[in-house]
Every structure is written in structure tokens, then in C-alpha cells.
Coordinates of C-alpha atoms in Angstrom, one line a residue:
Chain D
M245 CA 128.7 104.1 84.5
S246 CA 125.5 103.8 86.4
S247 CA 123.9 106.6 84.5
L248 CA 121.2 104.6 82.9
S249 CA 119.9 102.7 85.8
A250 CA 116.8 104.9 85.7
S251 CA 115.6 103.7 82.3
Q252 CA 116.3 100.2 83.1
N253 CA 114.6 100.1 86.5
S254 CA 111.5 102.1 85.7
A255 CA 108.8 101.5 83.5
P256 CA 110.0 101.5 79.6
F257 CA 108.8 104.3 77.5
E258 CA 105.3 103.9 75.7
V259 CA 105.5 104.8 72.0
S260 CA 101.9 105.8 72.2
P261 CA 101.4 109.5 71.2
G262 CA 100.4 110.4 74.7
Y263 CA 104.0 110.0 75.9
W264 CA 105.4 112.4 73.3
S265 CA 102.8 115.0 73.7
G266 CA 103.5 114.9 77.5
V267 CA 107.1 115.4 76.9
I268 CA 106.5 118.4 74.5
G269 CA 103.9 119.9 76.9
R270 CA 106.4 119.6 79.7
L271 CA 109.0 121.2 77.6
R272 CA 106.6 124.2 76.8
R273 CA 106.2 124.8 80.4
D274 CA 109.9 124.9 81.0
P275 CA 110.9 128.7 80.3
V276 CA 114.7 128.1 80.4
A277 CA 114.5 125.2 77.8
M278 CA 112.1 127.3 75.7
F279 CA 114.4 130.1 75.6
A280 CA 117.3 128.1 74.7
L281 CA 115.4 126.6 71.9
L282 CA 114.6 130.2 70.8
V283 CA 118.4 130.8 70.7
I284 CA 119.3 127.9 68.8
L285 CA 116.4 128.6 66.2
A286 CA 117.9 132.2 65.8
L287 CA 121.3 130.9 65.4
V288 CA 120.3 128.5 62.7
L289 CA 118.3 131.2 60.7
M290 CA 121.2 133.4 61.1
A291 CA 123.3 130.7 59.5
L292 CA 120.7 129.9 56.8
F293 CA 120.0 133.6 55.9
A294 CA 123.5 134.9 56.4
P295 CA 123.8 136.7 53.0
Y296 CA 120.8 138.8 53.6
I297 CA 121.5 139.6 57.2
A298 CA 125.2 140.3 57.0
P299 CA 125.8 144.0 56.2
N300 CA 129.2 143.5 54.6
D301 CA 131.3 140.9 52.5
P302 CA 132.8 138.6 55.3
Y303 CA 135.8 138.0 53.0
R304 CA 136.7 141.6 51.9
G305 CA 139.3 143.4 54.0
Q306 CA 140.9 146.7 53.7
L307 CA 144.4 147.1 55.4
L308 CA 143.6 150.6 56.0
R309 CA 140.8 149.8 58.5
R310 CA 142.4 146.8 60.4
L311 CA 141.4 146.4 64.1
R312 CA 138.6 149.1 64.6
P313 CA 137.0 149.1 67.9
I314 CA 133.4 147.9 68.7
G315 CA 131.0 150.9 67.8
T316 CA 132.9 152.1 64.7
A317 CA 130.5 153.7 62.1
G318 CA 129.7 151.1 59.4
F319 CA 131.3 148.4 61.6
P320 CA 129.2 148.2 64.7
L321 CA 131.3 145.2 66.1
G322 CA 134.7 146.5 64.7
T323 CA 137.0 144.9 62.1
D324 CA 139.5 142.0 62.3
E325 CA 143.2 141.9 61.9
L326 CA 142.7 142.0 58.1
G327 CA 140.1 144.7 58.1
R328 CA 137.3 142.5 57.6
D329 CA 133.8 143.3 59.2
M330 CA 133.5 141.5 62.3
L331 CA 129.5 141.5 62.6
S332 CA 129.6 140.0 58.9
R333 CA 132.0 137.4 60.0
L334 CA 130.3 136.5 63.1
I335 CA 126.9 136.0 61.2
Y336 CA 128.7 133.9 58.4
G337 CA 130.8 132.1 61.2
A338 CA 127.5 130.4 62.5
R339 CA 127.3 128.3 59.2
L340 CA 130.6 126.5 59.7
S341 CA 130.6 126.5 63.4
L342 CA 127.2 124.8 63.7
L343 CA 127.9 122.4 60.8
M344 CA 131.1 121.5 62.4
G345 CA 129.6 121.2 65.9
V346 CA 126.5 119.4 65.2
T347 CA 127.0 117.1 62.4
P348 CA 129.6 114.9 64.1
V349 CA 127.0 114.1 66.8
F350 CA 124.4 113.0 64.3
I351 CA 126.9 110.8 62.3
A352 CA 127.9 109.3 65.7
F353 CA 124.4 109.0 66.9
F354 CA 123.7 106.9 63.6
F355 CA 126.7 104.8 64.0
G356 CA 126.8 104.5 67.7
A357 CA 123.3 103.5 68.1
F358 CA 123.6 101.0 65.2
I359 CA 126.7 99.4 66.8
G360 CA 125.4 99.6 70.5
I361 CA 121.8 98.3 69.5
T362 CA 123.4 95.3 67.7
A363 CA 125.7 94.5 70.4
G364 CA 122.8 94.7 73.1
F365 CA 120.4 92.8 71.1
V366 CA 122.6 90.1 69.6
G367 CA 124.6 89.7 72.9
G368 CA 127.2 86.9 73.3
K369 CA 130.3 87.1 71.1
V370 CA 129.1 89.9 68.8
N371 CA 128.6 92.1 71.9
S372 CA 132.0 91.3 73.4
L373 CA 133.8 91.9 69.9
L374 CA 131.9 95.2 69.3
M375 CA 132.0 96.5 72.8
R376 CA 135.8 95.8 73.4
T377 CA 136.6 97.6 70.1
V378 CA 134.5 100.6 71.5
D379 CA 136.3 100.3 74.9
V380 CA 139.7 100.9 73.3
F381 CA 138.4 104.1 71.8
F382 CA 136.7 105.0 74.8
A383 CA 139.9 104.8 76.7
F384 CA 141.3 107.9 75.1
P385 CA 140.2 111.1 76.7
S386 CA 137.9 112.9 74.1
V387 CA 140.0 116.0 73.3
L388 CA 143.1 113.8 73.0
L389 CA 141.6 111.5 70.5
A390 CA 140.0 114.3 68.3
I391 CA 143.2 116.3 68.1
A392 CA 145.3 113.0 67.4
L393 CA 143.2 112.1 64.6
S394 CA 142.9 115.3 63.2
G395 CA 146.3 115.9 63.9
A396 CA 147.3 112.6 61.8
L397 CA 144.8 113.5 59.1
G398 CA 145.8 117.1 58.6
A399 CA 143.6 120.2 58.7
G400 CA 140.3 120.5 56.6
I401 CA 136.6 120.5 57.1
F402 CA 136.1 116.7 56.2
N403 CA 139.0 115.6 58.3
G404 CA 137.7 117.5 61.2
L405 CA 134.2 116.2 60.8
L406 CA 135.5 112.6 60.5
S407 CA 137.7 112.8 63.8
L408 CA 135.0 114.3 65.8
S409 CA 132.5 111.6 64.6
I410 CA 134.9 109.0 65.7
V411 CA 135.1 110.6 69.1
F412 CA 131.5 110.6 69.9
I413 CA 130.8 107.0 68.4
P414 CA 132.2 105.1 71.8
P415 CA 130.1 106.9 74.4
I416 CA 126.9 106.8 72.3
A417 CA 127.6 103.0 71.6
R418 CA 127.9 102.4 75.0
I419 CA 124.9 104.0 76.2
A420 CA 122.9 102.3 73.5
E421 CA 124.3 98.9 74.4
S422 CA 123.4 99.4 77.8
V423 CA 119.9 100.5 77.5
T424 CA 119.2 97.8 74.8
T425 CA 120.7 95.1 77.0
G426 CA 118.0 96.3 79.6
V427 CA 115.1 96.2 77.3
R428 CA 115.9 92.9 75.8
K429 CA 115.5 91.3 79.2
L430 CA 112.1 92.8 79.8
E431 CA 109.2 90.2 79.5
Y432 CA 107.1 91.8 76.6
I433 CA 110.1 91.0 74.3
E434 CA 109.9 87.4 75.5
A435 CA 106.3 87.6 75.1
A436 CA 106.7 88.9 71.4
R437 CA 109.2 86.2 70.5
A438 CA 106.9 83.4 72.0
S439 CA 104.1 84.6 69.8
G440 CA 106.4 84.1 66.8
A441 CA 107.7 87.7 65.8
S442 CA 110.9 87.6 64.0
S443 CA 114.0 89.1 65.1
M444 CA 113.8 92.0 62.8
T445 CA 110.1 92.8 63.8
I446 CA 111.2 92.8 67.5
V447 CA 114.0 95.2 66.9
R448 CA 112.0 97.5 64.7
V449 CA 108.6 97.6 66.7
H450 CA 109.7 96.6 70.3
V451 CA 113.5 97.8 70.8
L452 CA 114.0 100.8 68.7
G453 CA 110.9 102.6 70.0
N454 CA 112.0 102.2 73.6
V455 CA 115.8 102.7 73.0
L456 CA 116.2 105.5 70.6
G457 CA 114.4 108.1 72.9
P458 CA 117.1 107.8 75.8
I459 CA 120.0 107.6 73.2
F460 CA 118.8 110.7 71.5
V461 CA 118.8 112.6 74.7
Y462 CA 122.2 111.5 75.6
A463 CA 123.4 112.6 72.2
T464 CA 121.8 116.2 72.3
G465 CA 123.9 116.4 75.5
L466 CA 127.0 116.0 73.5
I467 CA 126.1 118.7 71.0
S468 CA 127.8 121.4 73.2
V469 CA 131.0 119.4 73.8
S470 CA 131.1 118.8 70.2
L471 CA 130.9 122.6 69.4
I472 CA 133.5 123.5 71.8
L473 CA 135.8 120.7 70.3
A474 CA 135.1 121.6 66.8
S475 CA 135.7 125.3 67.3
G476 CA 138.7 124.1 69.4
L477 CA 140.3 122.3 66.6
S478 CA 140.1 125.2 64.2
F479 CA 141.5 127.3 67.1
L480 CA 144.6 125.1 67.2
G481 CA 144.9 125.4 63.3
L482 CA 143.2 122.0 62.6
G483 CA 139.8 121.9 61.2
V484 CA 138.5 124.9 59.2
K485 CA 141.2 126.6 57.2
P486 CA 141.5 130.5 56.5
P487 CA 140.1 132.8 55.1
E488 CA 136.7 130.9 55.9
P489 CA 134.8 132.6 58.7
E490 CA 134.5 130.1 61.6
W491 CA 134.3 131.2 65.2
G492 CA 137.3 129.2 66.6
L493 CA 139.5 130.0 63.4
M494 CA 138.5 133.8 64.0
L495 CA 139.4 133.4 67.8
N496 CA 142.8 131.9 66.6
T497 CA 143.6 134.6 64.1
L498 CA 142.6 137.4 66.5
R499 CA 144.8 136.0 69.3
N500 CA 147.7 138.4 68.6
A501 CA 145.3 141.3 68.6
I502 CA 144.4 141.1 72.2
Y503 CA 146.6 143.9 73.2
V504 CA 145.3 146.1 70.4
Q505 CA 141.3 145.5 70.4
P506 CA 140.8 143.0 73.3
W507 CA 137.1 143.0 73.2
V508 CA 136.8 142.5 69.4
A509 CA 139.3 139.6 69.8
A510 CA 136.9 137.9 72.3
L511 CA 133.9 138.1 70.2
P512 CA 133.9 135.0 68.4
G513 CA 134.3 132.9 71.7
L514 CA 131.3 134.5 73.1
M515 CA 129.3 133.3 70.1
I516 CA 130.7 129.8 71.0
F517 CA 129.8 130.0 74.5
C518 CA 126.2 131.3 73.8
T519 CA 125.8 128.5 71.3
S520 CA 127.0 125.9 73.7
I521 CA 125.2 126.9 76.6
S522 CA 121.8 127.0 74.8
F523 CA 122.3 123.3 73.6
N524 CA 123.3 122.5 77.1
L525 CA 120.2 124.0 78.6
F526 CA 117.8 122.6 76.0
S527 CA 119.3 119.3 76.4
D528 CA 118.9 119.5 80.1
G529 CA 115.2 120.5 79.8
L530 CA 114.5 117.7 77.3
R531 CA 116.1 115.2 79.8
S532 CA 114.0 116.3 82.7
A533 CA 110.7 116.5 80.3
M534 CA 111.4 113.0 79.6
D535 CA 112.0 112.1 83.1
L536 CA 115.5 110.6 82.7
K537 CA 118.0 111.0 85.4
S538 CA 121.2 112.4 84.0
Chain X
M209 CA 137.9 89.1 92.8
Y210 CA 136.5 92.2 91.1
I211 CA 140.1 93.8 91.5
A212 CA 141.7 91.0 89.7
K213 CA 139.0 90.9 87.0
R214 CA 139.3 94.7 86.5
L215 CA 143.2 94.3 86.2
L216 CA 142.7 91.7 83.5
Y217 CA 140.2 93.8 81.6
T218 CA 142.9 96.8 81.5
L219 CA 145.4 94.6 79.5
P220 CA 143.7 94.1 76.3
V221 CA 142.5 97.9 76.5
A222 CA 146.0 99.0 76.8
F223 CA 147.0 96.8 73.9
G224 CA 144.4 98.4 71.7
V225 CA 145.3 101.8 72.7
S226 CA 148.9 101.1 71.7
V227 CA 147.6 99.7 68.4
V228 CA 145.5 103.0 67.8
C229 CA 148.5 104.9 68.6
F230 CA 150.8 103.0 66.4
M231 CA 148.2 103.1 63.4
L232 CA 147.9 107.0 63.7
V233 CA 151.1 107.5 62.0
H234 CA 150.1 105.3 59.1
I235 CA 146.7 106.8 58.5
A236 CA 148.8 110.1 58.2
P237 CA 148.7 111.0 54.5
G238 CA 151.9 111.3 52.7
D239 CA 155.3 109.8 53.5
P240 CA 156.4 110.0 57.0
L241 CA 159.8 110.8 56.0
T242 CA 158.9 114.1 54.1
S243 CA 159.5 116.2 57.2
V244 CA 163.2 115.0 57.7
L245 CA 164.3 114.7 54.0
P246 CA 165.0 117.7 51.7
P247 CA 162.5 117.5 48.8
D248 CA 165.6 116.9 46.3
A249 CA 166.7 113.6 48.4
S250 CA 168.2 111.0 46.0
A251 CA 166.2 107.9 45.8
Q252 CA 169.2 106.0 47.5
L253 CA 169.1 108.2 50.4
Q254 CA 165.4 107.9 50.9
A255 CA 165.8 104.1 50.8
E256 CA 168.5 104.3 53.2
M257 CA 166.4 106.3 55.7
R258 CA 163.3 104.3 55.2
R259 CA 165.5 101.2 56.2
L260 CA 166.8 103.2 59.1
Y261 CA 163.6 104.1 60.4
G262 CA 162.3 100.5 59.8
F263 CA 159.5 102.0 57.4
D264 CA 160.5 99.2 55.0
K265 CA 159.1 96.3 56.8
P266 CA 155.4 95.1 56.7
L267 CA 153.2 96.9 59.3
P268 CA 152.6 94.1 61.8
V269 CA 156.4 93.6 62.0
Q270 CA 156.9 97.4 62.4
Y271 CA 154.2 97.3 65.2
F272 CA 156.0 94.5 67.3
I273 CA 159.4 96.0 67.1
W274 CA 157.8 99.4 68.0
L275 CA 156.2 97.7 71.0
A276 CA 159.1 95.8 72.2
K277 CA 161.0 99.2 72.1
T278 CA 158.2 101.0 73.8
V279 CA 157.8 98.5 76.7
Q280 CA 161.5 99.0 77.6
G281 CA 161.0 102.8 77.6
D282 CA 162.4 103.7 74.3
L283 CA 160.0 105.8 72.7
G284 CA 162.2 106.5 69.5
V285 CA 163.9 109.9 68.6
S286 CA 162.2 113.1 67.7
I287 CA 162.6 113.9 64.2
A288 CA 162.7 117.6 64.8
T289 CA 165.0 118.1 67.7
G290 CA 166.9 114.8 67.5
R291 CA 166.4 114.3 71.2
P292 CA 164.9 111.1 72.6
V293 CA 161.1 111.5 72.7
A294 CA 161.1 109.9 76.2
L295 CA 163.3 112.8 77.5
E296 CA 161.2 115.5 75.9
L297 CA 158.1 113.9 77.3
S298 CA 159.2 113.4 80.9
K299 CA 160.0 117.2 81.1
A300 CA 156.6 118.3 79.5
L301 CA 154.6 115.7 81.6
G302 CA 156.1 117.3 85.0
N303 CA 154.8 120.7 83.9
T304 CA 151.2 119.4 82.7
L305 CA 150.8 117.2 85.7
M306 CA 151.4 120.1 88.1
L307 CA 148.8 122.3 86.2
A308 CA 146.1 119.6 85.9
V309 CA 146.4 118.4 89.5
L310 CA 146.0 122.0 90.9
A311 CA 143.2 122.7 88.4
T312 CA 141.5 119.4 89.6
L313 CA 141.8 120.3 93.2
I314 CA 140.3 123.9 92.7
G315 CA 137.6 122.5 90.5
F316 CA 136.8 119.8 93.1
L317 CA 136.7 122.1 96.0
L318 CA 134.5 124.7 94.2
G319 CA 132.4 122.1 92.6
G320 CA 131.9 120.3 95.6
L321 CA 130.8 123.4 97.5
F322 CA 128.4 124.5 94.8
G323 CA 127.1 121.2 94.2
F324 CA 126.6 120.6 97.8
V325 CA 124.9 123.7 98.5
A326 CA 122.6 123.3 95.4
G327 CA 121.6 120.0 96.5
Y328 CA 121.1 120.8 100.1
F329 CA 118.8 123.7 99.5
R330 CA 117.4 122.1 96.4
G331 CA 114.6 124.2 94.5
G332 CA 115.6 127.5 96.1
W333 CA 117.3 130.2 94.5
V334 CA 120.8 129.2 96.0
D335 CA 120.2 125.9 94.1
R336 CA 119.3 127.8 90.9
L337 CA 122.3 130.3 91.2
A338 CA 124.8 127.3 91.9
S339 CA 123.3 125.2 89.1
F340 CA 123.7 128.1 86.8
I341 CA 127.3 128.5 87.7
S342 CA 127.9 124.8 87.1
I343 CA 126.3 124.9 83.7
I344 CA 128.6 127.8 82.7
G345 CA 131.4 125.7 83.9
V346 CA 130.5 122.9 81.5
S347 CA 129.4 125.2 78.5
V348 CA 132.3 127.7 78.3
P349 CA 134.8 127.2 75.8
H350 CA 137.8 127.1 78.1
Y351 CA 140.4 128.3 75.4
W352 CA 138.1 131.3 75.2
L353 CA 137.8 131.9 78.8
G354 CA 141.7 131.6 79.2
M355 CA 141.8 134.4 76.6
V356 CA 139.5 136.6 78.5
L357 CA 141.3 136.1 81.8
V358 CA 144.5 137.1 80.0
I359 CA 142.8 140.2 78.6
I360 CA 141.4 141.4 82.1
F361 CA 144.3 140.2 84.5
S362 CA 147.3 140.6 81.8
V363 CA 146.4 143.2 79.3
Q364 CA 144.2 145.4 81.3
L365 CA 145.3 145.2 84.8
N366 CA 148.8 144.2 84.1
W367 CA 148.7 142.0 87.4
L368 CA 149.8 138.4 86.0
P369 CA 151.9 137.3 83.1
A370 CA 150.0 136.2 79.9
T371 CA 152.1 133.3 78.8
G372 CA 155.2 131.0 79.8
A373 CA 156.0 129.1 82.8
G374 CA 158.6 131.3 84.3
P375 CA 160.4 134.7 83.8
G376 CA 161.8 135.3 80.4
G377 CA 160.1 132.3 79.0
S378 CA 162.4 129.8 81.0
A379 CA 161.1 126.2 81.3
D380 CA 162.8 125.4 84.5
W381 CA 160.3 125.4 87.2
A382 CA 160.9 126.7 90.7
W383 CA 158.5 127.1 93.6
N384 CA 158.7 130.8 94.0
W385 CA 156.5 133.7 93.3
L386 CA 158.1 134.6 89.9
H387 CA 157.3 131.3 88.8
V388 CA 154.0 130.5 90.6
R389 CA 152.4 133.6 89.3
H390 CA 152.4 132.1 85.7
L391 CA 150.6 129.1 87.0
I392 CA 147.5 131.3 88.4
L393 CA 145.6 131.9 85.2
P394 CA 146.2 128.4 83.3
A395 CA 145.2 126.8 86.3
I396 CA 142.0 128.9 87.1
T397 CA 141.0 128.4 83.5
M398 CA 141.5 124.7 83.6
S399 CA 139.6 124.3 86.9
V400 CA 136.2 125.5 85.3
I401 CA 135.7 122.1 83.5
P402 CA 135.9 119.9 86.6
M403 CA 134.2 122.6 88.7
G404 CA 130.9 122.3 86.5
I405 CA 130.9 118.4 86.2
V406 CA 131.8 118.0 89.8
A407 CA 129.2 120.5 91.0
R408 CA 126.4 118.8 88.6
T409 CA 127.5 115.2 90.0
V410 CA 127.4 116.3 93.8
R411 CA 124.2 118.1 93.4
A412 CA 122.5 115.1 92.1
L413 CA 124.1 112.8 94.6
V414 CA 123.1 115.2 97.6
A415 CA 119.6 115.7 96.5
D416 CA 119.2 112.0 96.0
I417 CA 120.6 110.9 99.4
L418 CA 118.6 113.8 101.2
S419 CA 115.4 112.3 99.8
Q420 CA 116.2 108.7 100.9
E421 CA 114.1 107.2 103.7
F422 CA 116.9 106.7 106.1
I423 CA 117.9 110.5 106.2
V424 CA 114.2 111.5 106.5
G425 CA 113.9 108.9 109.3
Q426 CA 117.1 110.1 111.0
R427 CA 115.7 113.9 110.7
A428 CA 112.5 112.8 112.2
K429 CA 114.3 111.1 115.0
G430 CA 115.9 114.6 115.7
L431 CA 119.3 114.1 114.2
L432 CA 120.9 117.5 114.0
D433 CA 122.0 119.0 110.6
F434 CA 125.7 118.1 111.2
G435 CA 124.7 114.4 111.5
V436 CA 122.9 114.6 108.3
F437 CA 125.7 116.3 106.8
R438 CA 128.1 113.6 107.9
H439 CA 125.8 111.0 106.2
V440 CA 125.6 112.9 102.9
V441 CA 129.3 113.2 102.7
K442 CA 130.0 109.5 103.4
N443 CA 127.5 108.4 100.8
A444 CA 128.4 111.1 98.2
A445 CA 132.3 111.1 98.5
P446 CA 133.1 107.6 96.6
T447 CA 131.3 108.9 93.6
A448 CA 132.5 112.5 93.8
L449 CA 136.1 111.1 94.2
A450 CA 135.6 108.9 91.3
V451 CA 134.4 111.7 89.0
M452 CA 137.6 113.9 90.3
G453 CA 139.9 111.1 89.4
L454 CA 138.4 110.8 85.8
Q455 CA 138.5 114.5 85.4
L456 CA 142.2 114.6 86.3
G457 CA 142.7 112.2 83.5
Y458 CA 140.6 114.3 80.9
L459 CA 142.5 117.4 81.9
L460 CA 146.0 115.6 81.3
G461 CA 144.8 114.5 77.8
G462 CA 142.9 117.6 76.8
S463 CA 145.5 120.3 78.1
I464 CA 146.5 121.1 74.5
L465 CA 144.0 124.0 74.3
I466 CA 144.8 125.8 77.2
E467 CA 148.7 125.1 77.0
T468 CA 148.3 126.7 73.7
V469 CA 146.7 129.8 75.0
F470 CA 149.2 130.3 77.7
S471 CA 152.3 128.7 75.9
W472 CA 152.5 126.2 78.8
P473 CA 155.5 124.1 78.2
G474 CA 153.6 120.7 78.9
T475 CA 152.4 117.7 77.0
G476 CA 149.7 119.6 75.1
F477 CA 152.2 122.2 73.6
L478 CA 154.5 119.2 72.8
L479 CA 151.7 117.7 71.0
G480 CA 150.9 121.0 69.1
Q481 CA 154.5 121.0 68.0
A482 CA 154.6 117.3 66.9
I483 CA 151.4 118.0 64.8
F484 CA 152.5 121.1 62.9
Q485 CA 156.0 119.9 62.4
R486 CA 154.9 116.5 61.7
D487 CA 157.2 115.0 64.1
L488 CA 155.6 111.5 64.0
P489 CA 157.6 109.8 66.8
L490 CA 156.8 112.6 69.0
L491 CA 153.3 112.6 68.2
Q492 CA 153.0 108.7 68.5
G493 CA 154.9 108.9 71.9
T494 CA 153.0 111.8 73.5
I495 CA 149.6 110.4 72.6
L496 CA 150.6 106.8 73.8
I497 CA 151.8 108.1 77.2
L498 CA 148.8 110.4 77.8
A499 CA 146.3 107.7 76.7
L500 CA 148.1 105.1 79.0
F501 CA 148.0 107.5 81.8
F502 CA 144.2 107.7 81.5
V503 CA 143.8 103.9 81.4
A504 CA 145.8 103.6 84.4
L505 CA 143.9 106.4 86.2
N506 CA 140.7 104.7 85.2
L507 CA 141.8 101.4 86.9
I508 CA 143.1 103.3 90.1
V509 CA 139.7 105.1 90.4
D510 CA 137.6 101.8 89.6
V511 CA 139.7 100.0 92.4
V512 CA 139.7 102.6 94.9
Q513 CA 135.9 103.3 94.4
T514 CA 135.1 99.6 94.9
M515 CA 137.1 99.6 98.0
L516 CA 135.4 102.5 99.4
D517 CA 132.1 101.6 98.2
P518 CA 131.5 97.8 97.5
R519 CA 128.2 98.4 96.1
V520 CA 129.7 100.0 93.0
Q521 CA 131.3 97.7 90.6
R522 CA 132.1 99.1 86.9
T523 CA 133.4 97.2 84.1

């Protein structure tokens, strides 16, 4: 993949506050990225304050009021197949859906960056050993690996998080390795070493500051994929188990209702779509604000 | 030389992939025999079955026995149906390939068009529109898009069937309208992912090429738009084709979500069955074949790309 040539060829990032304030300034002038950020913040607030916002109990259903249409009095977004309030379930659903979608990328960022930076900085046999192992996992299409792992481990929130984290480690480790290898060859690292800095100091001061930025931007681009995949696992019956409100799982249990209340059944997917497109637009904005080519 | 090196690199990866597929069954909690044996099976029967499936031997030994059989094309017997895994797979693989190839073609044509237009008129409203469509393509949960298409075209308009691959749920494919109409919705749904990715790639490529000095120079010398177009296609095609090849691999491996929505009798559907019936030989075999397909496709894409454009050498 030649995707990181930009960060290797052009001047490395300065850690001075000037660089980051420039990035933030450019982001602020990007209306699309700012709008996406607002949507993400609104979703996070919705997840945090769900009990205060939701008009009804998301778990309590009444069979007498199953599958009411959108616009029903008292249930503005209708009710689901067990007569539970859709609006409340969609609001509560943000909790598990965001948790299951965003957490794996952060876990993978931590481990992937660690593996990649170690491999890139140490080089040699360590690099070969680490990166060839990463290659094996990278040789699986991501959806297949996620489903294979969580299929073997069984349904459940923890198993879902574990499978998705493993899926995202290889791509992050690869990017981290290639950025670090590029930085390691630069002259100022040699200069630091010549002036007696220890390896730890070089990594902490000179490598991390230049490497974490690009890896982080790459990772934010994976959040939308992770959200779609996480909800996809629950949609298949892996991942989150009923009766928890989670958008993918809601989409799954409402699938049989498409002949009765098609638009109510489609609502959870719309939530996944809005969340994932917001993360994508924000990540794109961040990338161009940091002046990285995709 | 590069091709030989690339071939040599594929072998250990394929070996690693087979180890991961083998280990999947052994990270699964519980006894792999629980799905075949009745819960009140005697200890003697359990031991007998364990010996029959080879589960009594140490793991590395089990692995090499499994590998030796696999290399000979014997993927074992499905626990749920009692039929050979290879037989179940070959039928399903044909159905998935048909769907994935068609989806890749649609995605490549539309994505190439959107990406080209966006890159050619970069900065204008056409660019913004085409870029917006491509970002929708990469952001939409495709299983939900499939559901929405079913709601519109099957439930509301009643134009196309919602599920299956043939009339009356038959799984035997034929190239006639009765069957092809089953293919339309899943293929369109699946094509959205490569469409978005191809469009984004082509846009970046075209914009990059158009800003390079030799094109600017050609234009200054009075080269017509068609001549510029030829240059752009020649320079962008190898990368775009490589992206398309890899997308085909991703679609093949990731077809389970769409096949579940449309009850399409392919490998993804098979995978779902294997997971929920805890049919471990079927699970192992399906994942191994799909992953090896992806490894092979990666190899082909790299080799073809280096032949088209010797400047690119991925490892």
C-alpha cells in the first residue's frame, strides 16, 4: 500500500503548538466536518443521558400495542414487535451501538500502534516476526475474520468487542510500522542518537510525536467501518443479545415486520447510517486539516 | 524477479491462514462434539466419537492430519448434514461468485464514472455531488440498504422477489428471467461498497494526474480533451483495477450479511448455518476456502498490477 508516501516524503510533523492549533483552525473552517462533529457530540450526549431523554421504558412492551406506525400518539416513532417504544429504544440503543463500534478501534489503536512502532523502530528480525504475524491476519477479509472469530467464540458483548479489536489491529499495525520506518530513517533521529540520547528517549520524544498523529487519523477512519461491522454482528445474532436495545439487533428482530410496518423496521439502520457517515465526514475533514493524503 | 519473490511470500501467509482457521475450532468454548451427541451419551460413546473425529490426539498432530487431508481436497464431513464439506462449498461458492462478480462490475463502472467526473471537474458542484454519493457508498450499512430496497421494490411495489435465488426457493441456478430477477436486488446492494471505494480512489488518482506537469504541459501544447482523457485512463487504470480486484475478495469474504438479508444460497449463508448449528468442520472449511481465495486474489492483483505498471511493487 502506497497510502503513506505523503507522510514519509514531506516534512515530518512538528510537535510545536503551532502545528496543532493550525489543524484545529483549519478544522473549524470546514463546515462539513464541524457539522459531523456536532452530530457525533449529539449522539454521545444522547447515549449518556438516555434515561433523562427517553419518554418510555425501552424494555417494557405490551403485546396489545405491537408494531404501531410512526406518528402514533405517545409513540412518535411507533412500537416494535413486542410493543416497546421505538423512540426510547433508539435513544438507549446509542449506548451499546457506540460502545461496540468505537471501543474496538481504540483498543486496536493501542495494540496496533504498539506492535507497529516496535516493529518499525527495532527493525530486523523483530520486525519480520511481528509483521509476518500481522500479515496472516491481514490476509483475511475483515468481515470474514470478525464473523469467524465471534462465530467461534459465541455471541456476547465481550466476545464481539474482542473479535472486532483483533480485526482492526493488523491494518493499524501496518500503517504504524510504515510511518515509523519512514521516521526512523530521518536525519534528526540519527542526530539525536549521535548526541547520546537513549532509545527510550528517542522513541518518546522524537518518534511518538511524529508518528501518533497519522496513525490516529487513520484509526478515526476505521470507526465507521467498525460501527457497521459491530451492528452487523448483532444483526446476524452474534454480538449483543436480546432484549438489550442495540441498533443492529433491533434491525434483526424487526426484519420479519417489514411487511407490517416497513418504515418502523428500517429506523435502526438509519441511526447506524447517520452515525457512520458522521464519523466518515469528520475523519475526512481531520485528514485534510492535517494535510495527509488518504 | 519481483513475481518470484511475491510468490514465495504467499506460501508462509497461506500456511499462517490455515493455522488460524484450524485454531478457530479450538478457541470455541465447549466440546466440539456437543452438537452431534445426545446430551445423555455414554462415556464410551463419547470416547468412541472423539477417536473417530481425531479429537483425542495432541493439537499439532491433529493440525497436520487436517492439513494433509485438506491439501488433497478433503475438507471433512458436515456434522449437521452428513455431506462432504467440499460438496456443500462448491455449490455455494458458485452462487456467491456470481453475485460478487456482478456487484464488483456494477460498482467498478459506477464508481469509476463518479470518481472520474469528480476528479475531472474537481472543486465544482459535480465534484461535491459525486464525492457525496461515494461517501454514502462507504458509510451505509449495506445490510440495512438491502432491507430498504426490499421494502421499496418487493413490499411496496411488488416488482422483484425479496429472498431466495429462484422461484419457490429452489437453489438450482438458470440464466432466465425467473432466476435473474432474484439476483438484481442483492447485486445492487452489494455493489454499493466497491462503488464508494472505487469512486474515492479514482477521484484521487484523476485529480493527482491532472495536476502533474506533463498533463499541464500537454494541455498548453494544445492537446485536446480526448488526448488528456487517454493519458488519465492509462495512468489511473492499474491502480483502479487493483482496487477492484481486492474489492472482489472483500465481497466474497463478507457476503454473509447480504446473503442473510436476501436468503441467498451462497457461502455466507453456509457460514451462518455453520455458526448457529455449531457445525465446526463446515465452519473451518468455509472460512479456509474464502480466506485462501482472498490470498490468491491478492497475489494475482499484485502480479497483474506490476505487469501493467512496473513502478508499483507492493510487498
